[in-house]
Amino acid sequence: MKKRNETKAEVVLTGDRTTGKLHLGHYIGSLKNRVQMQHQYESFVMLADVQALTTHFNSPDQLRHHVRQITLDYLAAGIRPEKCTIFIQSLIPEIAELTVFYSMFVTVNTLRHNPTIKSEAKEKGYKDLYYGFLGYPISQAADITFCKATLVPVGEDQLPHIEQTRRIVRRFNQLYKPILTMPRALVGEVPRLVGLDGKAKMSKSLGNAIALDATFAQVQESLKGAVTDPARIRKSSPGYPEICPVFSYHQAFAAESADEIAQGCRFAKLGCVECKERVARRINELLDPMRATRAEYDARPSLVDDILQTGTAKARSVAKRTMQEVRDAMEISYF
Ligand code: ATP
Ligand code: MG
């Protein structure tokens, strides 16, 4: 029998917290890469409902709703269930088990100094950190290693977590037996898409995003309200595209005409209204086919259930195999 990794060179895993709808930042930072890679490599995408609980433990009902919505986002964006295993994190108990084992050799200080943990804690106003929140980079290591992923397509904010996973893999392999695979991050074309407010990254929990299921009119409206170069009050004043969030959307979604847009802005020939309308058109062109595919799946809820159940069962069988190897390596497989 062939081993899994002999047929395809890389194993790809990524996921999204089920805290809200996916947006353009997810698409350009990670999802686009996943869609391309599913044709080449063994691929897994995870609905990270446990990781969502680290900040949303008081509203599990919301997470349930978003599991379905994000599945529709995946399917709409081009994830094909026959090519890529879509699964629900909380239904893979081996991930929780691995998290416990790895947590024995990761220090609290290392977690406290993780830059993404620090900035997310600040953003959320946490003073005293919840144990689960502080430890989520460890659970992420469990997500990545249960399927022996080698490649993890992520946005820039996830890099410290992949680094943490690499340290866990190295340590586990030294302590016990070298059975875990070393993963590496693959950052998308745009490592951090800025939000409509121009301040933070586009994020589903900050209300500064264009969702992948936005209607034609919502895209136009969102862009109308987007922050631009603040020094540019009227069309006749020259702008600085490099500091304008809307220009960064041109670069991300209409790269071939970005130079022309930059010139128009710098030499005060193109006004912000037209500039926004042009990028809104391009974003709508990108989202249009997604809207059609989403509607097809949305009309067939039992098919979506089937996709989730089949994917989760497949992920579970992979997880069981890895768990056995981990227990053997740690010499805690007793019978
Ligand atoms: P939350 O605010 O609930 O954490 P989020 O928008 O940060 O939501 P996540 O589920 O945490 O989304 O991230 C999923 C993936 O998408 C990660 O790989 C992350 O790096 C990437 N990502 C999220 N936002 C952006 C962005 N604005 N630009 C590029 N990549 C992003
Ligand atoms: Mg996040």
Short mmCIF file of C-alpha atoms and ligand atoms in Angstrom, two decimals:
data_model
loop_
_atom_site.label_atom_id
_atom_site.label_comp_id
_atom_site.label_asym_id
_atom_site.label_seq_id
_atom_site.Cartn_x
_atom_site.Cartn_y
_atom_site.Cartn_z
CA MET A 1 0.00 0.00 0.00
CA LYS A 2 1.25 3.50 -0.85
CA LYS A 3 1.83 5.90 1.98
CA ARG A 4 -0.06 9.19 1.71
CA ASN A 5 3.00 11.35 1.21
CA GLU A 6 4.43 9.28 -1.62
CA THR A 7 1.74 10.35 -4.05
CA LYS A 8 1.82 14.11 -3.38
CA ALA A 9 4.91 15.99 -2.30
CA GLU A 10 3.31 18.43 0.13
CA VAL A 11 0.48 18.30 2.64
CA VAL A 12 -1.32 21.61 3.02
CA LEU A 13 -3.34 22.66 6.04
CA THR A 14 -5.03 25.92 6.89
CA GLY A 15 -8.12 27.08 8.66
CA ASP A 16 -10.23 29.97 9.74
CA ARG A 17 -11.74 30.81 13.07
CA THR A 18 -15.50 30.51 12.84
CA THR A 19 -16.02 34.00 14.24
CA GLY A 20 -17.58 35.64 11.17
CA LYS A 21 -17.80 35.71 7.41
CA LEU A 22 -14.64 35.45 5.37
CA HIS A 23 -13.53 38.62 3.66
CA LEU A 24 -11.22 39.89 0.94
CA GLY A 25 -8.23 39.74 3.32
CA HIS A 26 -8.72 36.01 3.75
CA TYR A 27 -9.07 35.55 0.03
CA ILE A 28 -5.93 37.39 -0.98
CA GLY A 29 -3.90 36.37 2.09
CA SER A 30 -4.62 32.67 2.11
CA LEU A 31 -7.71 31.29 0.38
CA LYS A 32 -6.50 32.00 -3.15
CA ASN A 33 -3.35 29.98 -2.45
CA ARG A 34 -5.38 27.13 -1.02
CA VAL A 35 -7.61 26.98 -4.10
CA GLN A 36 -4.56 26.75 -6.36
CA MET A 37 -2.73 24.21 -4.23
CA GLN A 38 -5.61 21.76 -3.84
CA HIS A 39 -4.95 20.60 -7.41
CA GLN A 40 -1.31 19.82 -6.71
CA TYR A 41 -1.18 18.67 -3.11
CA GLU A 42 -3.07 16.79 -0.48
CA SER A 43 -5.05 19.57 1.18
CA PHE A 44 -7.01 20.13 4.38
CA VAL A 45 -9.02 23.16 5.46
CA MET A 46 -10.26 23.43 8.97
CA LEU A 47 -13.25 25.24 10.43
CA ALA A 48 -11.49 26.34 13.59
CA ASP A 49 -14.43 26.39 16.00
CA VAL A 50 -12.28 25.51 19.05
CA GLN A 51 -9.89 28.33 18.23
CA ALA A 52 -12.91 30.61 17.86
CA LEU A 53 -13.92 29.71 21.42
CA THR A 54 -10.67 31.18 22.74
CA THR A 55 -12.27 34.61 22.29
CA HIS A 56 -15.95 33.73 21.80
CA PHE A 57 -16.55 31.12 24.53
CA ASN A 58 -19.66 32.99 25.67
CA SER A 59 -21.46 32.74 22.32
CA PRO A 60 -21.12 29.19 20.94
CA ASP A 61 -24.40 29.58 18.98
CA GLN A 62 -22.73 32.18 16.74
CA LEU A 63 -19.92 29.78 15.96
CA ARG A 64 -22.38 27.15 14.79
CA HIS A 65 -23.88 29.59 12.32
CA HIS A 66 -20.46 30.57 11.00
CA VAL A 67 -19.34 26.99 10.46
CA ARG A 68 -21.94 26.78 7.70
CA GLN A 69 -21.30 30.27 6.35
CA ILE A 70 -17.56 29.75 6.07
CA THR A 71 -18.10 26.40 4.38
CA LEU A 72 -20.15 28.27 1.78
CA ASP A 73 -17.32 30.82 1.50
CA TYR A 74 -14.84 28.01 0.81
CA LEU A 75 -17.03 26.36 -1.79
CA ALA A 76 -17.85 29.70 -3.41
CA ALA A 77 -14.15 30.64 -3.62
CA GLY A 78 -13.36 27.39 -5.44
CA ILE A 79 -12.41 24.85 -2.78
CA ARG A 80 -13.49 21.50 -4.24
CA PRO A 81 -14.53 18.90 -1.66
CA GLU A 82 -13.26 16.06 -3.85
CA LYS A 83 -9.79 17.66 -3.86
CA CYS A 84 -9.60 19.16 -0.40
CA THR A 85 -10.73 17.80 2.96
CA ILE A 86 -12.97 20.32 4.75
CA PHE A 87 -13.42 19.45 8.42
CA ILE A 88 -14.63 20.75 11.79
CA GLN A 89 -11.90 21.16 14.42
CA SER A 90 -13.96 20.28 17.52
CA LEU A 91 -14.90 16.92 16.00
CA ILE A 92 -11.27 15.79 15.97
CA PRO A 93 -10.57 14.99 19.64
CA GLU A 94 -7.00 13.96 18.79
CA ILE A 95 -6.25 17.66 18.22
CA ALA A 96 -7.19 18.35 21.85
CA GLU A 97 -5.12 15.37 22.96
CA LEU A 98 -2.03 16.55 21.06
CA THR A 99 -2.50 20.03 22.51
CA VAL A 100 -2.22 18.61 26.02
CA PHE A 101 0.92 16.65 25.23
CA TYR A 102 2.66 19.57 23.50
CA SER A 103 1.72 21.97 26.29
CA MET A 104 4.01 20.05 28.67
CA PHE A 105 7.12 21.46 27.00
CA VAL A 106 6.10 25.01 25.99
CA THR A 107 6.73 27.69 28.59
CA VAL A 108 4.24 30.38 29.56
CA ASN A 109 6.85 33.06 28.86
CA THR A 110 7.28 31.95 25.28
CA LEU A 111 3.54 32.28 24.77
CA ARG A 112 3.36 35.64 26.51
CA HIS A 113 6.05 37.03 24.22
CA ASN A 114 4.36 35.84 21.03
CA PRO A 115 3.80 39.11 19.10
CA THR A 116 0.41 38.08 17.70
CA ILE A 117 -0.87 37.02 21.12
CA LYS A 118 0.33 40.36 22.48
CA SER A 119 -1.32 42.46 19.80
CA GLU A 120 -4.60 40.48 19.86
CA ALA A 121 -4.75 40.72 23.66
CA LYS A 122 -4.22 44.47 23.43
CA GLU A 123 -6.83 44.84 20.69
CA LYS A 124 -9.37 42.96 22.80
CA GLY A 125 -8.47 44.79 26.00
CA TYR A 126 -7.46 41.59 27.85
CA LYS A 127 -5.47 42.25 31.01
CA ASP A 128 -5.54 38.82 32.57
CA LEU A 129 -5.16 36.27 29.78
CA TYR A 130 -7.40 33.22 29.56
CA TYR A 131 -5.47 29.98 29.58
CA GLY A 132 -7.06 28.85 26.31
CA PHE A 133 -6.33 32.16 24.60
CA LEU A 134 -2.71 32.19 25.72
CA GLY A 135 -2.30 28.59 24.63
CA TYR A 136 -3.90 28.74 21.23
CA PRO A 137 -0.56 28.68 19.35
CA ILE A 138 -0.09 25.24 20.92
CA SER A 139 -3.45 24.05 19.66
CA GLN A 140 -2.46 25.42 16.28
CA ALA A 141 0.63 23.19 16.39
CA ALA A 142 -1.72 20.27 17.03
CA ASP A 143 -3.85 21.28 14.01
CA ILE A 144 -0.83 21.41 11.77
CA THR A 145 0.85 18.24 12.96
CA PHE A 146 -2.11 15.85 13.21
CA CYS A 147 -2.13 15.64 9.41
CA LYS A 148 1.65 16.12 9.10
CA ALA A 149 1.20 19.30 7.09
CA THR A 150 4.31 20.61 5.37
CA LEU A 151 2.87 23.83 3.99
CA VAL A 152 0.57 26.30 5.76
CA PRO A 153 -0.82 29.16 3.64
CA VAL A 154 -1.44 32.05 6.03
CA GLY A 155 -1.50 35.81 6.43
CA GLU A 156 1.44 37.57 8.03
CA ASP A 157 -0.18 37.69 11.49
CA GLN A 158 0.13 33.92 11.71
CA LEU A 159 3.90 33.73 11.21
CA PRO A 160 4.77 33.70 14.94
CA HIS A 161 2.41 30.75 15.38
CA ILE A 162 4.01 28.75 12.59
CA GLU A 163 7.36 29.48 14.19
CA GLN A 164 5.98 28.15 17.49
CA THR A 165 4.79 25.00 15.72
CA ARG A 166 8.24 24.50 14.26
CA ARG A 167 9.75 24.73 17.73
CA ILE A 168 7.27 22.19 19.06
CA VAL A 169 8.01 19.78 16.20
CA ARG A 170 11.76 20.10 16.77
CA ARG A 171 11.40 19.55 20.50
CA PHE A 172 8.99 16.62 20.22
CA ASN A 173 11.20 14.89 17.66
CA GLN A 174 14.24 15.33 19.93
CA LEU A 175 12.48 14.29 23.12
CA TYR A 176 10.72 11.21 21.77
CA LYS A 177 11.07 10.01 18.17
CA PRO A 178 11.35 11.98 14.93
CA ILE A 179 7.85 11.28 13.68
CA LEU A 180 6.47 14.81 13.24
CA THR A 181 6.91 16.72 10.00
CA MET A 182 8.39 20.21 9.91
CA PRO A 183 5.90 22.68 8.39
CA ARG A 184 6.61 25.99 6.70
CA ALA A 185 4.42 29.03 6.18
CA LEU A 186 3.38 30.25 2.77
CA VAL A 187 2.33 33.88 2.88
CA GLY A 188 -0.08 35.07 0.18
CA GLU A 189 0.40 37.79 -2.45
CA VAL A 190 -0.74 40.38 0.09
CA PRO A 191 0.48 39.37 3.54
CA ARG A 192 -1.81 41.80 5.37
CA LEU A 193 -4.70 43.52 3.62
CA VAL A 194 -5.54 46.77 5.36
CA GLY A 195 -9.11 47.36 6.62
CA LEU A 196 -11.61 49.89 5.24
CA ASP A 197 -10.80 52.08 8.25
CA GLY A 198 -7.18 52.23 7.13
CA LYS A 199 -5.96 51.45 10.62
CA ALA A 200 -5.78 47.74 11.28
CA LYS A 201 -5.74 44.67 9.11
CA MET A 202 -9.04 43.78 7.53
CA SER A 203 -10.54 41.50 10.16
CA LYS A 204 -13.84 39.75 10.64
CA SER A 205 -14.15 40.87 14.23
CA LEU A 206 -13.30 44.57 13.68
CA GLY A 207 -16.14 45.53 11.30
CA ASN A 208 -13.73 46.92 8.69
CA ALA A 209 -14.04 44.22 6.03
CA ILE A 210 -15.69 43.48 2.70
CA ALA A 211 -17.18 40.01 3.08
CA LEU A 212 -16.88 37.47 0.29
CA ASP A 213 -20.68 37.24 0.25
CA ALA A 214 -21.14 41.03 -0.08
CA THR A 215 -23.69 42.10 -2.69
CA PHE A 216 -22.77 44.30 -5.63
CA ALA A 217 -24.21 47.36 -3.85
CA GLN A 218 -22.52 46.51 -0.53
CA VAL A 219 -19.12 46.47 -2.23
CA GLN A 220 -19.80 49.91 -3.73
CA GLU A 221 -21.09 51.29 -0.43
CA SER A 222 -18.15 49.89 1.59
CA LEU A 223 -15.67 51.49 -0.77
CA LYS A 224 -17.47 54.82 -0.70
CA GLY A 225 -16.90 54.85 3.06
CA ALA A 226 -13.28 53.67 2.87
CA VAL A 227 -10.57 55.89 4.30
CA THR A 228 -8.22 57.48 1.73
CA ASP A 229 -5.06 59.58 1.90
CA PRO A 230 -6.21 62.19 4.49
CA ALA A 231 -4.11 64.97 2.90
CA ARG A 232 -6.11 64.74 -0.30
CA ILE A 233 -9.14 66.95 0.26
CA ARG A 234 -10.06 67.73 -3.33
CA LYS A 235 -9.24 66.24 -6.73
CA SER A 236 -6.81 69.06 -7.55
CA SER A 237 -4.51 68.17 -4.63
CA PRO A 238 -1.88 65.54 -5.43
CA GLY A 239 -2.24 62.31 -3.48
CA TYR A 240 0.12 59.73 -2.00
CA PRO A 241 -1.07 56.33 -3.16
CA GLU A 242 1.46 54.50 -0.98
CA ILE A 243 -0.44 55.55 2.14
CA CYS A 244 -3.94 55.12 0.72
CA PRO A 245 -5.87 51.93 1.67
CA VAL A 246 -7.93 52.14 -1.52
CA PHE A 247 -4.76 52.10 -3.59
CA SER A 248 -3.68 48.95 -1.78
CA TYR A 249 -6.94 47.36 -2.97
CA HIS A 250 -6.03 48.33 -6.53
CA GLN A 251 -2.68 46.60 -6.06
CA ALA A 252 -4.35 43.50 -4.65
CA PHE A 253 -7.32 43.16 -7.00
CA ALA A 254 -6.41 45.10 -10.16
CA ALA A 255 -2.62 44.91 -10.24
CA GLU A 256 -2.23 45.48 -13.99
CA SER A 257 -3.78 48.96 -13.84
CA ALA A 258 -2.27 49.96 -10.47
CA ASP A 259 0.56 52.04 -12.02
CA GLU A 260 -1.89 54.08 -14.04
CA ILE A 261 -4.03 54.64 -10.92
CA ALA A 262 -0.97 55.73 -8.93
CA GLN A 263 0.00 58.25 -11.62
CA GLY A 264 -3.55 59.61 -11.78
CA CYS A 265 -3.55 60.10 -8.02
CA ARG A 266 -0.06 61.62 -7.77
CA PHE A 267 -0.67 64.10 -10.58
CA ALA A 268 -4.19 64.96 -9.37
CA LYS A 269 -5.86 63.69 -12.54
CA LEU A 270 -7.93 60.93 -10.96
CA GLY A 271 -10.36 61.77 -8.15
CA CYS A 272 -11.03 59.51 -5.17
CA VAL A 273 -14.65 58.89 -6.21
CA GLU A 274 -13.69 57.50 -9.60
CA CYS A 275 -10.73 55.64 -8.12
CA LYS A 276 -13.05 53.90 -5.66
CA GLU A 277 -15.63 53.11 -8.34
CA ARG A 278 -12.98 51.49 -10.50
CA VAL A 279 -11.74 49.18 -7.78
CA ALA A 280 -15.32 48.38 -6.70
CA ARG A 281 -15.99 47.19 -10.26
CA ARG A 282 -12.93 44.92 -10.18
CA ILE A 283 -13.83 43.49 -6.80
CA ASN A 284 -17.35 42.82 -8.02
CA GLU A 285 -15.93 41.00 -11.05
CA LEU A 286 -13.95 38.78 -8.68
CA LEU A 287 -16.95 38.13 -6.42
CA ASP A 288 -19.54 37.57 -9.14
CA PRO A 289 -18.74 33.92 -9.91
CA MET A 290 -18.45 33.28 -6.15
CA ARG A 291 -22.00 34.59 -5.68
CA ALA A 292 -23.31 32.14 -8.25
CA THR A 293 -21.53 29.11 -6.74
CA ARG A 294 -22.58 30.11 -3.22
CA ALA A 295 -26.24 30.28 -4.28
CA GLU A 296 -26.04 26.74 -5.74
CA TYR A 297 -24.67 25.25 -2.52
CA ASP A 298 -26.88 27.39 -0.31
CA ALA A 299 -29.90 25.81 -1.98
CA ARG A 300 -28.64 22.32 -1.06
CA PRO A 301 -28.06 22.24 2.72
CA SER A 302 -27.91 18.44 2.92
CA LEU A 303 -25.11 18.39 0.35
CA VAL A 304 -23.16 20.85 2.52
CA ASP A 305 -23.78 18.59 5.56
CA ASP A 306 -22.47 15.62 3.56
CA ILE A 307 -19.34 17.52 2.55
CA LEU A 308 -18.64 18.41 6.19
CA GLN A 309 -19.31 14.91 7.48
CA THR A 310 -17.22 13.20 4.83
CA GLY A 311 -14.33 15.63 5.29
CA THR A 312 -14.42 15.35 9.07
CA ALA A 313 -14.46 11.53 8.92
CA LYS A 314 -11.41 11.57 6.65
CA ALA A 315 -9.52 14.01 8.89
CA ARG A 316 -10.41 11.89 11.91
CA SER A 317 -8.91 8.75 10.41
CA VAL A 318 -5.69 10.61 9.61
CA ALA A 319 -5.64 12.00 13.17
CA LYS A 320 -6.08 8.54 14.71
CA ARG A 321 -3.10 7.25 12.75
CA THR A 322 -0.86 10.12 13.89
CA MET A 323 -2.09 9.77 17.48
CA GLN A 324 -1.03 6.13 17.54
CA GLU A 325 2.44 7.09 16.31
CA VAL A 326 2.65 9.85 18.93
CA ARG A 327 1.65 7.48 21.72
CA ASP A 328 4.17 4.90 20.50
CA ALA A 329 6.91 7.55 20.34
CA MET A 330 6.11 8.70 23.88
CA GLU A 331 5.85 5.11 25.08
CA ILE A 332 2.36 5.61 26.39
CA SER A 333 0.61 3.08 24.20
CA TYR A 334 0.06 0.57 26.96
CA PHE A 335 -1.73 -2.42 25.44
P1 ATP B 1 -10.56 37.26 13.85
O1 ATP B 1 -10.57 38.75 13.94
O2 ATP B 1 -11.81 36.61 14.36
O3 ATP B 1 -9.30 36.64 14.37
P2 ATP B 1 -9.49 37.19 11.19
O4 ATP B 1 -10.10 38.07 10.12
O5 ATP B 1 -8.19 37.57 11.77
O6 ATP B 1 -10.60 36.97 12.29
P3 ATP B 1 -8.66 34.44 11.11
O7 ATP B 1 -9.65 33.34 11.06
O8 ATP B 1 -7.98 34.73 12.41
O9 ATP B 1 -9.36 35.76 10.56
O10 ATP B 1 -7.53 34.19 10.01
C1 ATP B 1 -7.63 33.20 9.00
C2 ATP B 1 -6.50 33.32 8.01
O11 ATP B 1 -6.65 34.49 7.19
C3 ATP B 1 -5.12 33.45 8.64
O12 ATP B 1 -4.20 32.76 7.85
C4 ATP B 1 -4.85 34.93 8.59
O13 ATP B 1 -3.46 35.20 8.59
C5 ATP B 1 -5.47 35.30 7.26
N1 ATP B 1 -5.91 36.70 7.28
C6 ATP B 1 -6.84 37.24 8.09
N2 ATP B 1 -6.98 38.56 7.87
C7 ATP B 1 -6.10 38.87 6.87
C8 ATP B 1 -5.77 40.09 6.18
N3 ATP B 1 -6.37 41.24 6.45
N4 ATP B 1 -4.82 40.03 5.21
C9 ATP B 1 -4.20 38.87 4.91
N5 ATP B 1 -4.47 37.70 5.51
C10 ATP B 1 -5.41 37.68 6.49
MG MG B 2 -7.34 36.35 13.51
#
